[in-house]
Structures are given as structure tokens and as C-alpha cells.
Coordinates of C-alpha atoms and ligand atoms in Angstrom, one line a residue:
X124 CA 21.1 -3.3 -21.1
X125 CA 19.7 -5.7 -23.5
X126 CA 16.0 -6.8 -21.9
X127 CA 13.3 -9.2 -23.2
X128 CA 10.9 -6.2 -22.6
X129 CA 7.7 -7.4 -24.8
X130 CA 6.8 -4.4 -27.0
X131 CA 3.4 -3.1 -26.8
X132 CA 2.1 -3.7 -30.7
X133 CA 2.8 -6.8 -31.0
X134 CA 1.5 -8.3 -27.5
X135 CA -1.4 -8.6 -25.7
X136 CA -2.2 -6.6 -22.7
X137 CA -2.5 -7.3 -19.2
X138 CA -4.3 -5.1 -16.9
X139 CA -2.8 -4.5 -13.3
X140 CA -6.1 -4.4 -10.7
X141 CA -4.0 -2.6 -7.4
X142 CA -5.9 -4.1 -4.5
X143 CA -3.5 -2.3 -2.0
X144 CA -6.3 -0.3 -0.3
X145 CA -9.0 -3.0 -0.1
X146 CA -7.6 -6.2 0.2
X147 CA -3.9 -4.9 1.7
X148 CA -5.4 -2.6 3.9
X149 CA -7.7 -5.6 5.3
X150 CA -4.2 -7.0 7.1
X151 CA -3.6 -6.8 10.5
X152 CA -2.6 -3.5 11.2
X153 CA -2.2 -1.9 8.2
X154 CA -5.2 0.3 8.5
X155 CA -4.9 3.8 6.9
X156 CA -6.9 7.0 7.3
X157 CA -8.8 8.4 4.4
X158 CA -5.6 11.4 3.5
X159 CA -3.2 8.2 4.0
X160 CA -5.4 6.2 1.5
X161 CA -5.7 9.4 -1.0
X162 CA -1.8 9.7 -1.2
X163 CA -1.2 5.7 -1.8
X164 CA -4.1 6.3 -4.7
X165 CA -2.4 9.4 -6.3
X166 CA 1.1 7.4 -6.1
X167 CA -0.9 4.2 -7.9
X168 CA -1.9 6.6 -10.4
X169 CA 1.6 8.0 -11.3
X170 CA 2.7 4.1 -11.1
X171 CA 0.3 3.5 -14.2
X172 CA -2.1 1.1 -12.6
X173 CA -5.2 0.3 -14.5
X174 CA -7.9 0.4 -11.8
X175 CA -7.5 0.9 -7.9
X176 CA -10.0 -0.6 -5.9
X177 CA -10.1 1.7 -3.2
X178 CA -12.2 0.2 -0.6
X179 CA -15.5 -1.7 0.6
X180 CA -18.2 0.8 1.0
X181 CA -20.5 -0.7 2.9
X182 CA -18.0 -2.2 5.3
X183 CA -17.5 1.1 6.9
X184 CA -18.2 4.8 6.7
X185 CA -14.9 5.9 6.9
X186 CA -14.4 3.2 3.9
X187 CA -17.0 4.6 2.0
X188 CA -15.3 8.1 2.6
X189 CA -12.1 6.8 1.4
X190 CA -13.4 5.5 -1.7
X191 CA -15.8 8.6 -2.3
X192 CA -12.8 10.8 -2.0
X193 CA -10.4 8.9 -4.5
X194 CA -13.2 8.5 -6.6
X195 CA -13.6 12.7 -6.9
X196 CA -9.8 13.2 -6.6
X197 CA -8.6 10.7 -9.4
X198 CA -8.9 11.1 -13.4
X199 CA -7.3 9.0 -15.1
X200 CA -7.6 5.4 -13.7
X201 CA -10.7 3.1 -12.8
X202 CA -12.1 3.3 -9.1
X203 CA -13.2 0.3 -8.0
X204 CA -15.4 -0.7 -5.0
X205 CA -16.3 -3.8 -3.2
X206 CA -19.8 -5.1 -2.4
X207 CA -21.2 -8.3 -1.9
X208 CA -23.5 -9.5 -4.0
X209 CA -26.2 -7.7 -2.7
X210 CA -28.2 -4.5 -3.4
X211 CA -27.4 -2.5 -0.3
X212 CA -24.3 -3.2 -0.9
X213 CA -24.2 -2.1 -4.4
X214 CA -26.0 0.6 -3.9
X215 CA -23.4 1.7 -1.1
X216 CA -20.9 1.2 -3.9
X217 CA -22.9 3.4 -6.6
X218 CA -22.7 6.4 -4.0
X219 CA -19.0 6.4 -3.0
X220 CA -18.1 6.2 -6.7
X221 CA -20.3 8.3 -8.3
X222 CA -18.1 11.2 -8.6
X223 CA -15.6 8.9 -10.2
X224 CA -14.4 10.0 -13.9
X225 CA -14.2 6.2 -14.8
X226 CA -15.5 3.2 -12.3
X227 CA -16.2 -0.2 -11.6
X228 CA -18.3 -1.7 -9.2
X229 CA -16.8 -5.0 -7.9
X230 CA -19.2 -7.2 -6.5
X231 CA -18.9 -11.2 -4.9
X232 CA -20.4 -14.3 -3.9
X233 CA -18.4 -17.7 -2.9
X234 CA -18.7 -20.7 -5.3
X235 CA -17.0 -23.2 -3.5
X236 CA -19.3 -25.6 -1.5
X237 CA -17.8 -25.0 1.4
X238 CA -18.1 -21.4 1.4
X239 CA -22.0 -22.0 0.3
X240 CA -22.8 -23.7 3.1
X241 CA -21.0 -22.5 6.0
X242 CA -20.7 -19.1 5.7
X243 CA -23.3 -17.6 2.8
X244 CA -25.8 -20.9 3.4
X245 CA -27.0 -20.6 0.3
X246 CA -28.1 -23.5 -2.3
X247 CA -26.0 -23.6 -5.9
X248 CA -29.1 -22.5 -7.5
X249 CA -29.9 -19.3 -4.9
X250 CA -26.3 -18.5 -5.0
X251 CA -26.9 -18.2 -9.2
X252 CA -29.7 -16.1 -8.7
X253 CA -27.7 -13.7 -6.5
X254 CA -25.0 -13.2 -9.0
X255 CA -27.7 -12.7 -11.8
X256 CA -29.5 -10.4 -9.4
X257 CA -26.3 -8.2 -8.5
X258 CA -24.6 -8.2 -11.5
X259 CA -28.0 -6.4 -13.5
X260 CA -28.6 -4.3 -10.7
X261 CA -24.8 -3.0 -10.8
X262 CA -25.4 -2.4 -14.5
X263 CA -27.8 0.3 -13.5
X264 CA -24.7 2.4 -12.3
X265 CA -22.1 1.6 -14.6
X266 CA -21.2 -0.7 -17.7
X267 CA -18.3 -1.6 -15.8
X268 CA -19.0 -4.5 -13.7
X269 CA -16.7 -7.2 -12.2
X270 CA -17.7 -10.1 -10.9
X271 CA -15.5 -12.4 -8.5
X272 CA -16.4 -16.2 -7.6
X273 CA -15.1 -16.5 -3.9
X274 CA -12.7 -19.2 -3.6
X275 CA -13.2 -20.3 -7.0
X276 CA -10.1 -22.6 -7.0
X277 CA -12.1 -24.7 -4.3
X278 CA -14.5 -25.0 -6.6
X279 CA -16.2 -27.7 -8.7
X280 CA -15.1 -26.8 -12.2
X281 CA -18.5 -27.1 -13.8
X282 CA -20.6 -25.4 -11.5
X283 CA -17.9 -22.7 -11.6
X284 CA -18.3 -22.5 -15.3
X285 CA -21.9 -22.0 -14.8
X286 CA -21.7 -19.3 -12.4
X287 CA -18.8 -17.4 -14.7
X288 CA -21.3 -18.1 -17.3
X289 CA -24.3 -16.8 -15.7
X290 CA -22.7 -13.4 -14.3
X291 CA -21.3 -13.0 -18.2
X292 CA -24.8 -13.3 -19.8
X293 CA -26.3 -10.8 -16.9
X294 CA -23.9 -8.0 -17.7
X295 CA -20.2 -8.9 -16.0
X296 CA -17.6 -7.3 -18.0
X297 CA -14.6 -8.9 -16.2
X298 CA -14.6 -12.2 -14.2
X299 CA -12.4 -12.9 -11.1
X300 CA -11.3 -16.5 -10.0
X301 CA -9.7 -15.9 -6.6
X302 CA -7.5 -18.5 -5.1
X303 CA -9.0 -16.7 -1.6
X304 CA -7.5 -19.1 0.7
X305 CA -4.2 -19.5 -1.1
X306 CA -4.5 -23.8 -1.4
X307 CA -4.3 -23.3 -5.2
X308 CA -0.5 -24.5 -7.2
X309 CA 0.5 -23.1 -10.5
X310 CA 0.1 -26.0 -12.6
X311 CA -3.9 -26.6 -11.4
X312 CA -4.6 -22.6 -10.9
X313 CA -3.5 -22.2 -15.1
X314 CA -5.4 -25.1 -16.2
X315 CA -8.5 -23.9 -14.0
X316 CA -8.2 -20.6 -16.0
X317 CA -8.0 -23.1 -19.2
X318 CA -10.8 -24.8 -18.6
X319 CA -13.3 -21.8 -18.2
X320 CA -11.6 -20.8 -21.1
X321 CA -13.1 -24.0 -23.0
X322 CA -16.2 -24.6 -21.4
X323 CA -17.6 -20.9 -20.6
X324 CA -19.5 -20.6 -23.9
X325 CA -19.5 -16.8 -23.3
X326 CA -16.4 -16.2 -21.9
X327 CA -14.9 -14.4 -25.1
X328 CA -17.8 -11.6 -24.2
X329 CA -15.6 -10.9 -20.5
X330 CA -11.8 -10.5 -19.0
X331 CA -11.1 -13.2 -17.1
X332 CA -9.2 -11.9 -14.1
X333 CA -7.3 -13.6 -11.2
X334 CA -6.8 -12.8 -7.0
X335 CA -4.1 -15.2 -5.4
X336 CA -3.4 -15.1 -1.6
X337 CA 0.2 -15.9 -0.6
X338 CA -0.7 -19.0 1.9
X339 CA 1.9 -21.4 0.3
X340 CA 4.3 -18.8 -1.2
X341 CA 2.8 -19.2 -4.9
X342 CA 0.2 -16.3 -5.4
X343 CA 2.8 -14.3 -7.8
X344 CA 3.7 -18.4 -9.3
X345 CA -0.1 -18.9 -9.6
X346 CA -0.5 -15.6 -11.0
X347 CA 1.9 -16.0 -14.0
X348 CA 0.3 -19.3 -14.6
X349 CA -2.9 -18.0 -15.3
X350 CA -1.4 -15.2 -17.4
X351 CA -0.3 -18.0 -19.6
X352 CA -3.2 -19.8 -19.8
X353 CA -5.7 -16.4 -20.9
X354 CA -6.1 -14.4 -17.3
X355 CA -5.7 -10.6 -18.5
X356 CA -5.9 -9.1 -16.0
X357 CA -4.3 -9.6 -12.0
X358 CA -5.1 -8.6 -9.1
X359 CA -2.5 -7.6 -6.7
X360 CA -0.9 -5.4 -4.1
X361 CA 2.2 -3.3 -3.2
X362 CA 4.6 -5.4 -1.2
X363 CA 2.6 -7.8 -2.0
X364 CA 0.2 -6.9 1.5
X365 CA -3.3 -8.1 2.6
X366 CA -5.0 -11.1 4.5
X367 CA -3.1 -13.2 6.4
X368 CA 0.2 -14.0 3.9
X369 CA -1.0 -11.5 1.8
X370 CA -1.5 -11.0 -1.9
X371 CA 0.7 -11.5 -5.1
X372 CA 2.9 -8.5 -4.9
X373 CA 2.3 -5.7 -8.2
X374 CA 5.8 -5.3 -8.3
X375 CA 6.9 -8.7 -8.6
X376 CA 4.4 -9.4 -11.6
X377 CA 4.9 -6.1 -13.2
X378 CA 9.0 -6.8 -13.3
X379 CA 8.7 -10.4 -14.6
X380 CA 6.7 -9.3 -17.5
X381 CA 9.4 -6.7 -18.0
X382 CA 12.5 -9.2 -18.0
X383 CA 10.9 -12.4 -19.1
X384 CA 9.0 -11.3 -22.2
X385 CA 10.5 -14.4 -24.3
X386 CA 8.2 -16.6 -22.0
X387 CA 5.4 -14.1 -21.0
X388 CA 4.9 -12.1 -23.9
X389 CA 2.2 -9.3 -22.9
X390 CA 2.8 -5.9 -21.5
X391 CA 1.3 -3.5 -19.0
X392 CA 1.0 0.3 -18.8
X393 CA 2.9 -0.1 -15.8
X394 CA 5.6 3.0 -15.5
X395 CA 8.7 0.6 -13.5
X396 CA 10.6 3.4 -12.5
X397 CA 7.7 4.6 -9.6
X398 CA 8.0 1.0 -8.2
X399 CA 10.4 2.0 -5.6
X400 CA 9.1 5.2 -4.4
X401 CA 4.8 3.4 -4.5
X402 CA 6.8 0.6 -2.4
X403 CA 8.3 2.9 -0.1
X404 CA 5.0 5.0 0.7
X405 CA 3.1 2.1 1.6
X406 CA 5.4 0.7 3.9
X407 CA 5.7 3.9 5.5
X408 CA 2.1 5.0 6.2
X409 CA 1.3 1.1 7.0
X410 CA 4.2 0.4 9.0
X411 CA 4.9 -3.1 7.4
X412 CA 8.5 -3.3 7.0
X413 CA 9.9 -5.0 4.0
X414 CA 12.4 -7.8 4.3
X415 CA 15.3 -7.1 3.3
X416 CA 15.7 -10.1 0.6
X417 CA 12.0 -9.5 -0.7
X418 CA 11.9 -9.4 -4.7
X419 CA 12.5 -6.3 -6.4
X420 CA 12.3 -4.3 -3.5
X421 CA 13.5 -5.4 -0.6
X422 CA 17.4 -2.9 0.6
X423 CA 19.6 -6.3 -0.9
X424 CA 17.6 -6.7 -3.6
X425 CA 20.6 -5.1 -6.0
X426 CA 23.3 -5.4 -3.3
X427 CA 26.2 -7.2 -4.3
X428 CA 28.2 -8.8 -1.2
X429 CA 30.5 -11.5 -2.4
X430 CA 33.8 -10.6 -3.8
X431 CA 33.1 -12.9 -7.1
X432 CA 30.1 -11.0 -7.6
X433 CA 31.7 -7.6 -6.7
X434 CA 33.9 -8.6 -9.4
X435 CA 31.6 -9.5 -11.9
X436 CA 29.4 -6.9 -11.5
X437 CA 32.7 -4.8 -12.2
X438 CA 33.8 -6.9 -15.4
X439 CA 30.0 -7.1 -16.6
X440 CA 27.0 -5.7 -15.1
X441 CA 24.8 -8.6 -16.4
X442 CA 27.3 -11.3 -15.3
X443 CA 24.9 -10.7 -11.7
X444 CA 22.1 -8.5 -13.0
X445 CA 19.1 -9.7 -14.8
X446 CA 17.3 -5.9 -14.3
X447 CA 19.3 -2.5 -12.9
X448 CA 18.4 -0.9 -10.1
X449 CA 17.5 2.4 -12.2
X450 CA 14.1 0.0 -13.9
X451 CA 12.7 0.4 -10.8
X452 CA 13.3 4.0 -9.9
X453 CA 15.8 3.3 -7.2
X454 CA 17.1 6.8 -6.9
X455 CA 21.3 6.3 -8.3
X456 CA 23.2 8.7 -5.9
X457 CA 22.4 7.6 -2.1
X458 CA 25.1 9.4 -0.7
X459 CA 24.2 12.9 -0.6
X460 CA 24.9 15.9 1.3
X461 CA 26.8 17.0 4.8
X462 CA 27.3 19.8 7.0
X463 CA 29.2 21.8 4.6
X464 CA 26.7 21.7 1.7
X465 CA 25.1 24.9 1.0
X466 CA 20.9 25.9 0.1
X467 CA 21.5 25.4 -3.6
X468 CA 23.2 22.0 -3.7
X469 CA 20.1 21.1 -1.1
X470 CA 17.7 22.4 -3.4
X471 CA 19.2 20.7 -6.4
X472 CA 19.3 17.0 -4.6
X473 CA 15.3 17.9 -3.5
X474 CA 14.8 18.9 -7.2
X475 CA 16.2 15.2 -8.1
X476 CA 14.4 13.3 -5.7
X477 CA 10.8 15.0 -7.3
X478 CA 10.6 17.5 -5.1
X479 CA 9.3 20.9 -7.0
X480 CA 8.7 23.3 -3.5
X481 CA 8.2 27.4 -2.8
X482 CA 11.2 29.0 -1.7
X483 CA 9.6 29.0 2.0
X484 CA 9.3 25.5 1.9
X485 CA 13.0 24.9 1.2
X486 CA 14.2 27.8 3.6
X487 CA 12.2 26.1 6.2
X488 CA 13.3 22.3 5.5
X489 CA 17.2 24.1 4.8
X490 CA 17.4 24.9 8.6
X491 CA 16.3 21.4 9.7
X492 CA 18.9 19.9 7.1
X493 CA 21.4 21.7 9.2
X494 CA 20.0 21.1 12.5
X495 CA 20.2 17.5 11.1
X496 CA 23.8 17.5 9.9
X497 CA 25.1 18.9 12.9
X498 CA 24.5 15.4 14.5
X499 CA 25.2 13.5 11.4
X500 CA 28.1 13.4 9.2
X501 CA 26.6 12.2 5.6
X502 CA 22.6 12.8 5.6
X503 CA 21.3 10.7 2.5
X504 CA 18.5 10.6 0.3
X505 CA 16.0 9.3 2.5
X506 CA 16.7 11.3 5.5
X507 CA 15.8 14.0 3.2
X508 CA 12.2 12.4 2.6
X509 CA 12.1 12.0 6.4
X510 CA 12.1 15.6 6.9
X511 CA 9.6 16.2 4.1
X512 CA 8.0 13.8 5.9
X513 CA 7.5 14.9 9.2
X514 CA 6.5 18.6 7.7
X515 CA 3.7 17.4 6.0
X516 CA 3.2 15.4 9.6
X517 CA 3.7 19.3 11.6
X518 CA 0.5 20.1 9.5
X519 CA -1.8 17.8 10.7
X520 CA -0.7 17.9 14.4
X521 CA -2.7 18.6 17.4
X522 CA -0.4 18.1 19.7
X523 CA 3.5 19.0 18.7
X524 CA 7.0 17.9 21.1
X525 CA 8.6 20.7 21.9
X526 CA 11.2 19.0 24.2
X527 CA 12.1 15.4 25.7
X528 CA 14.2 14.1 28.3
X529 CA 15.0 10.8 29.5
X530 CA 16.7 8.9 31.6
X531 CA 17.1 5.2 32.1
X532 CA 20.0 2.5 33.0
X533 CA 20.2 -0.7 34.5
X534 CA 19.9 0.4 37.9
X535 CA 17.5 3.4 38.0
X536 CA 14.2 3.6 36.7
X537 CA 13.6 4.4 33.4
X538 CA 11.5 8.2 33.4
X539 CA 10.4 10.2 31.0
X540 CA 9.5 14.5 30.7
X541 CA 8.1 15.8 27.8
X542 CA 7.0 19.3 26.9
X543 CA 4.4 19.4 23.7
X544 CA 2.2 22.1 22.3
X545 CA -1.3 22.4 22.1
X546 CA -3.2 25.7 20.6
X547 CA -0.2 27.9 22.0
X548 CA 0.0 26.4 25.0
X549 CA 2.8 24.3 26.3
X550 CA 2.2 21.7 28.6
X551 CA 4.8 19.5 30.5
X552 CA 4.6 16.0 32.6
X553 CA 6.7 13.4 33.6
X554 CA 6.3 9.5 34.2
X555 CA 7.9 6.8 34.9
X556 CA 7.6 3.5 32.8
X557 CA 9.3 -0.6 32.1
X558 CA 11.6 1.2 29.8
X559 CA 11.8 4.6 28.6
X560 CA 9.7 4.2 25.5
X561 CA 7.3 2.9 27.8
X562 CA 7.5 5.9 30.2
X563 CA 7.6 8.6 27.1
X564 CA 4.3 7.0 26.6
X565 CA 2.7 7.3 29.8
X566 CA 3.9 11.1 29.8
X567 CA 2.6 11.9 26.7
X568 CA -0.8 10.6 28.0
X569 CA -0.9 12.5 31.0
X570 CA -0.9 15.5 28.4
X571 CA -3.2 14.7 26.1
X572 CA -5.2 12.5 28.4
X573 CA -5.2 9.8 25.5
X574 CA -5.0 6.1 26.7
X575 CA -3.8 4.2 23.5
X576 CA -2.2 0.8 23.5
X577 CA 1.1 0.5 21.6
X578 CA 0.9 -2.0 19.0
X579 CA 3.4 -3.6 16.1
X580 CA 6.2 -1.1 17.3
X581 CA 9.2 -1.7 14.6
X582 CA 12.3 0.0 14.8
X583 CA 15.1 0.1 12.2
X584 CA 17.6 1.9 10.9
X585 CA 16.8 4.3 7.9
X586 CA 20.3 4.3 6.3
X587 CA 23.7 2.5 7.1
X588 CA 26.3 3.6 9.7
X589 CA 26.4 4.2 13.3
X590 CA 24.9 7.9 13.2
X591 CA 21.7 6.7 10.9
X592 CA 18.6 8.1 12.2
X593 CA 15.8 5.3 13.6
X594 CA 12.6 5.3 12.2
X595 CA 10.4 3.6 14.1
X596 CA 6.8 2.9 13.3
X597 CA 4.3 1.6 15.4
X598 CA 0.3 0.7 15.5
X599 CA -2.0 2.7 18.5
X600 CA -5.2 1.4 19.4
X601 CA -8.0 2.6 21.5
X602 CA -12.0 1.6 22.2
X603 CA -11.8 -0.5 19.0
X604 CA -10.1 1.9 16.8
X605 CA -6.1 2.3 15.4
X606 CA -3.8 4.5 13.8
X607 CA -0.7 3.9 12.6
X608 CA 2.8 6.3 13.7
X609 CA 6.0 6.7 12.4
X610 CA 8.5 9.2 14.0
X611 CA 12.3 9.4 12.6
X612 CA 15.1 11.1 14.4
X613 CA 19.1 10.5 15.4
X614 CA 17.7 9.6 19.2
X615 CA 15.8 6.4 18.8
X616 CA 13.7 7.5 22.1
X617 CA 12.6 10.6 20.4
X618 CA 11.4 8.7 17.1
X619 CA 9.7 6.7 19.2
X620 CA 7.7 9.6 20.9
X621 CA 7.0 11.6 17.2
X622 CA 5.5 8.2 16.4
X623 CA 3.2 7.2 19.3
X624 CA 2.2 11.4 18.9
X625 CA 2.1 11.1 15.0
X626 CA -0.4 8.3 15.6
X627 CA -2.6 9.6 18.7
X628 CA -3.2 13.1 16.3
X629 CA -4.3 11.4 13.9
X630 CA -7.1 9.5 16.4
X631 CA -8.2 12.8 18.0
X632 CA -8.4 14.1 14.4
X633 CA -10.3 11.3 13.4
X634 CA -12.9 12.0 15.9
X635 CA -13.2 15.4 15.0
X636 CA -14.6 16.7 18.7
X637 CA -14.8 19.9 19.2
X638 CA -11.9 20.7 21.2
X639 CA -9.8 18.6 19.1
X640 CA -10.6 20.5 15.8
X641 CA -10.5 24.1 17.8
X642 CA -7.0 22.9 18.7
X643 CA -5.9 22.0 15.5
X644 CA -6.7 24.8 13.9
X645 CA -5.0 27.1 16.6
X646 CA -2.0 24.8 16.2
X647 CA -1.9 25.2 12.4
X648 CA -2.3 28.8 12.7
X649 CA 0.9 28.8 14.6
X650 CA 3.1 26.8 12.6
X651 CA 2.3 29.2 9.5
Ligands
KIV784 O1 -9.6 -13.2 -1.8 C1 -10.8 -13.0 -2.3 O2 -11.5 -13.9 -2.8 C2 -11.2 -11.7 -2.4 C3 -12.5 -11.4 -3.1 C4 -13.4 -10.6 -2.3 C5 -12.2 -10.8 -4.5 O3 -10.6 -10.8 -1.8
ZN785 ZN1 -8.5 -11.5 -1.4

């Protein structure tokens, strides 16, 4: 297909800043546990992102643990972390990325004066000598600082300037403009970055950067407006996720600098064909679905529907299609195997989707294949990932199902037994419940003895037809603290019970007590 795709020597560069596990992760309910974080940051990585900012530090410990962890596991990008502009903070910061081949320590003050006065209470002038203060204090640590102006595009332009100006001259490397609250439209957002362009007298010294929230639908508008008016690099997320409407979505950028290189003509190191599967992940281990029209990625995104369209897409692909489906690394074949297929064709189709495993491994996910296309006639690509899935799940278990049973209707009421494994032992209860999701539940935690409140449950189907498996994910929370679940199976009931377990594990991991570890380790013992 003929593309606009910019080449890289003779256009500028634009650097993608993933945001994903600092500002996506602050969204309701998409929380994710330090080995959940580590695998979106080894995806972001294959997906050619320049830097990952990987957390806040000092918000948390298990945020600094997250960010310490990337930090030692990661070579090739930048590791970023967040800190106000203060020295604890930064000093938090310096820790968690020490072990970091490359980093950069991100750190923040408002300039609006709104945010000055009602939430840092600062003057202009004390809010100045902050940023000078942090910014030379981060350069202790690292030459690669970033600063970011908080709600900068609330901001009077000439005391913005000064403050750009002022975290330049004391060390700043790149400077971020956020439009933090989302009230920002692409016309005013590029000539913001146009101004500081023309009245920061140091500006040529630093990258000017931009962070768009998606209040009024225009962070990925505003984005590409500042892009064209000098920003180099953006600040985004997958799915576009994070506070309230979220952030500009990576992919969405990324693929309009790919196809519309006759208006934006810069490039990025992104690699376009790990978009799907980096899109995928996080909507898995946060639970946030993706619509089903959303840009680039959303399951219609390449459908055809229409007969006109069928037909043109027969006559001439690009009579309907300004970018294939193959640019983004949607796998080509979905339909995949059946009962009949044998171990070699399976091993083949796992080979295809990335999948490079021991012999034991595929022996062991061969005989749940089967299991699995006894009760379903075609078993796709992604029902392959689901059981790849839920091994790397089984390893990190405390408690495991063994059995379910259920019975509801409209006139009886709805009960639940289950039978799950703990350190060898199998333990069995039953309940009762509103529904029998509900009394799966409450049998589950007269097991485990775990209260958790179910939040966020989702449940859709993962491929088309009548025998597709559910998947359903779902949020547990307990004493101030969550987890996010996701089970898959042909019985939607079941899916729902590997999720709510998949979710409570990883609590009772979290809190590493005693009995919880001893138990985990018995249980891992036996699944080897
Ligand atoms: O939205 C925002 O302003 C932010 C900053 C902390 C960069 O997330
Ligand atoms: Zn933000």
C-alpha cells in the first residue's frame, strides 16, 4: 500500500513519553501490581517507546517498587519518575531509579493561578523558586531532567514563559505544558506552544513536550496541534487511559504520524505492528474494555459491514482503507484451529502468535487446547492467549478451582459449591447468593475467609459465535486496597469465579503474610 509514511532522514523526530503506568494507572480502577506493571513496561519497550514513566515514587511504596523494578529490569529505554517539585520527593525518585541504565526524573509544580492559590498556596515568585530549587537538585542525580508546568494551558502566557524560562536556565532538559484539566482546543493549545516558542529566550536549550487530558474529546487534536507548532515530544497512554476521560491515546498519535506524513512530517521510533498486542495487554491486566469503534484499536476498527464497502474493499483495498490491519500487528489468520487439529499444527499457530515455549509447556497447554475444543468447535487466536493466560495465572495462585457447581433459575435460589486447592489441600463450601455470581462469591470466601467487594465487573465475549468463551474481568477491593481479575472460560459463571480468585490471590500475595507465602509456595510446588 502506497502510505505518506515520513522517512526518518529527512524529518524531525518526535519522542513518544508512555505515561500508561503513571498517569493511566491513576484511573479509577485500573490499579496494577508491580509484576502486572513490569510486563506492560517490557511490552512498551518491544513497542519502541522512548521513555516510560513508570510511576510516582513517593506516592506509594508499592509505586516506588514498581518503578525500582522497571528501572533494574529495562535497558534500552528511559525510566521516568514523578515527584513534585520538592526534595523528598526527588530524592524518592533518585532511589527507585537508580538502577536504571538510562533515566529521567520528572518533577512538577502548577502555574496556573488557580492551581497556585488553592491547592499549592504558593505566591508566583515562591512557586519560581521551587522550580529553580527542584530542577538543580534533580541535576544531582541525573542530566535528564523534565520539568512540567501544571495546568499550564490555564495559564497566563507570560508568567508561564517565565517559569519555562527559569526551569531551562536551572538545568531542565525537556519542558512539559500539560493541558491537566482538558479545557484546552487545538487552535489555542498550538499557538500556546508557539508563543513559548517566541518569547522563551532559552527555549532552543530544552524539548518542549506536551500532556493533554481527554475532558472535551481533543487531547490527541490538541496533541497534533502542538506537534505542528514545535512540541517534540508527547505524552500519552495506551488506550488512551488515565484521570477522569483519560489521556491522548499512543496509538492514535503514533498511526497519524504514520499515514498523514504530507501534513505532519516527523517520525517516531515507534514499531506499529506491537500496537495491537501493547493495546490488548493493558486492557487485560486493567480490565478497561475498549469500545468497539475506538481508533485504531477498537474490534470494528478494520471491520467492513456494508455491502458497498464489502465491495469496495474487494475491487480496491484503499477504496475503504487509509492503513491495513497488518500496520498495526493485528494477527491476519483469526480463525484457527479445532478438535481435529493435531500438537504440531498447535505448536506452529503458538509459534505465529510469538510464542517460542519448552516442549513441556506446549504438552501441557496441548491437553487444555483439547479439553477446550471439545466444548468448542473453532478455538481462535485469542482463546489460545487465554490459555497462556491463565498458566502464567496457575503460577501465582494461592488458591486454585478445582470444581464448581451451580444452580439458579427464576424460581429457586441461586447457590453456589466450589471445591479450590490450597497447599494440597482441597477445601469445599457452598452458599447461597442474589444471583449465582453473587453466591460463587460468597463460597469462595467462606474458603479463603477473604471478604472483598466486587467492583467494575465486565463481561464480554472474547470471539464471535454462540460457543465463544466469556472473559470477564472485574475490580476486588478490600480495607482500602484492590486488585484487578480476569477469568475466561466457555461457562460464563466459571469465568466469573477464576476472576474474583485471580484477583483475591493476588491481594493475599500482596500481603505477603506468612501463611499466604507458606501456601503459595506448597501450591507452586504442586503444579510443577
Ligand atoms: O496532567 C498533568 O498535568 C500531569 C502532570 C503531573 C504532568 O499529569
Ligand atoms: Zn496528566
Amino acid at each position: 500500500m502506497k502510505t505518506n509514511k515520513p522517512s526518518e532522514n529527512s524529518k524531525e523526530r518526535v519522542f513518544i513519553f508512555d505515561t500508561t503506568l503513571r498517569d493511566g494507572e491513576q484511573a479509577p480502577g485500573a490499579s496494577l501490581n508491580t509484576e502486572e506493571k513490569m510486563k506492560v513496561a517490557v511490552q512498551l519497550e518491544k513497542l519502541g517507546v522512548d521513555i516510560i514513566e513508570a510511576g510516582f515514587p513517593a506516592a506509594s511504596p508499592g509505586d516506588f517498587e514498581a518503578v525500582n523494578h522497571i528501572a533494574k529490569a529495562l535497558k534500552k529505554t528511559v525510566i521516568a519518575g514523578l515527584s513534585r517539585a520538592m526534595r523528598k520527593d526527588i530524592d524518592a525518585c533518585a532511589k527507585a531509579l537508580k538502577p536504571a541504565k538510562r533515566m529521567r526524573i520528572h518533577t512538577f509544580i502548577s502555574s496556573s493561578d488557580i492551581h497556585l492559590k488553592h491547592l499549592f498556596r504558593k505566591s508566583r515568585e515562591e512557586a519560581i523558586h521551587a522550580v529553580n530549587d527542584a530542577v538543580k537538585y534533580a541535576r544531582n542525580f541525573t542530566d535528564d531532567v523534565e520539568f512540567s508546568a501544571q495546568d499550564a494551558s490555564r495559564s497566563e502566557l507570560d508568567y508561564l514563559c517565565r517559569m519555562i524560562e527559569a526551569a531551562i536556565k536551572s538545568g531542565a532538559t525537556t519542558v512539559n505544558v500539560p493541558d491537566t484539566v482538558g479545557y484546552a482546543v487545538p487552535e489555542q493549545y498550538g499557538e500556546m506552544v508557539a508563543y513559548l516558542r517566541n518569547h522563551v529566550p532559552n527555549i532552543n536549550k530544552a524539548i518542549i513536550s506536551v500532556h493533554c487530558h481527554n475532558d472535551l474529546g481533543l487531547a490527541v487534536s490538541n496533541s497534533m496541534a502542538a506537534i505542528k507548532n514545535g512540541a517534540r515530544q508527547v505524552e500519552c497512554t495506551i488506550n488512551g487511559i488515565g484521570e477522569r476521560a483519560g489521556n491522548a491515546s499512543l496509538e492514535e498519535i503514533a498511526m497519524i504520524l504514520d499515514t498523514r506524513g504530507d501534513i505532519y512530517p516527523y517520525f517516531t521510533k515507534i514499531n506499529g505492528r506491537e500496537i495491537y498486542k501493547t493495546s490488548r495487554l493493558v486492557s487485560t491486566l486493567t480490565g478497561f474494555m475498549i469500545q468497539p469503534n475506538k481508533a485504531i484499536v477498537g474490534s470494528n476498527a478494520f471491520a467492513h459491514e456494508s455491502g458497498i464497502h464489502q465491495d469496495g474493499m474487494l475491487k480496491y483495498r484503499q477504496n475503504y482503507e487509509i492503513m491495513t490491519p497488518e500496520s498495526i500487528g493485528v494477527p491476519e489468520s483469526r480463525l484457527v484451529l479445532g478438535k481435529h487439529s493435531g500438537r504440531h499444527a498447535f505448536k506452529k499457530r503458538l509459534e505465529d502468535l510469538g510464542y517460542n515455549l519448552s516442549p513441556e509447556a506446549i504438552d501441557s497447554l496441548f491437553a487444555k487446547f483439547k479439553d477446550l475444543s471439545d466444548k468448542k468447535k473453532s478455538v481462535y487466536d485469542e482463546d489460545i492467549e487465554a490459555l497462556i493466560e491463565e498458566k502464567v495465572a496457575a503460577s501465582e495462585e494461592i488458591y486454585h478451582l478445582v470444581y464448581l457447581h451451580t444452580t439458579a433459575g427464576s424460581t429457586t435460589t441461586p447457590t453456589a459449591t466450589v471445591k479450590l486447592m490450597m497447599a494440597g489441600k482441597e477445601i469445599q463450601e457452598a452458599a447461597t447468593g442474589d444471583g449465582p455470581v453473587d453466591a460463587v462469591v460468597n463460597a469462595i470466601d467462606r474458603v479463603t475467609g477473604f471478604k472483598g467487594k466486587v467492583e467494575n465487573y465486565n463481561l464480554k465475549a472474547l470471539t464471535q459465535g454462540r460457543d465463544a468463551q466469556g472473559e470477564v474481568t472485574l475490580t476486588v477491593t478490600t480495607n482500602g486496597d484492590e486488585a484487578n481479575g480476569r477469568g475466561v472460560s466457555t461457562d460464563v459463571i466459571e469465568a466469573s469465579a477464576k476472576a474474583y480468585l485471580n484477583a483475591v490471590n493476588k491481594l493475599l500475595l500482596k500481603h505477603k503474610t506468612k501463611s499466604a507465602k507458606a501456601a503459595f509456595d506448597i501450591q507452586k510446588g504442586l503444579k510443577l
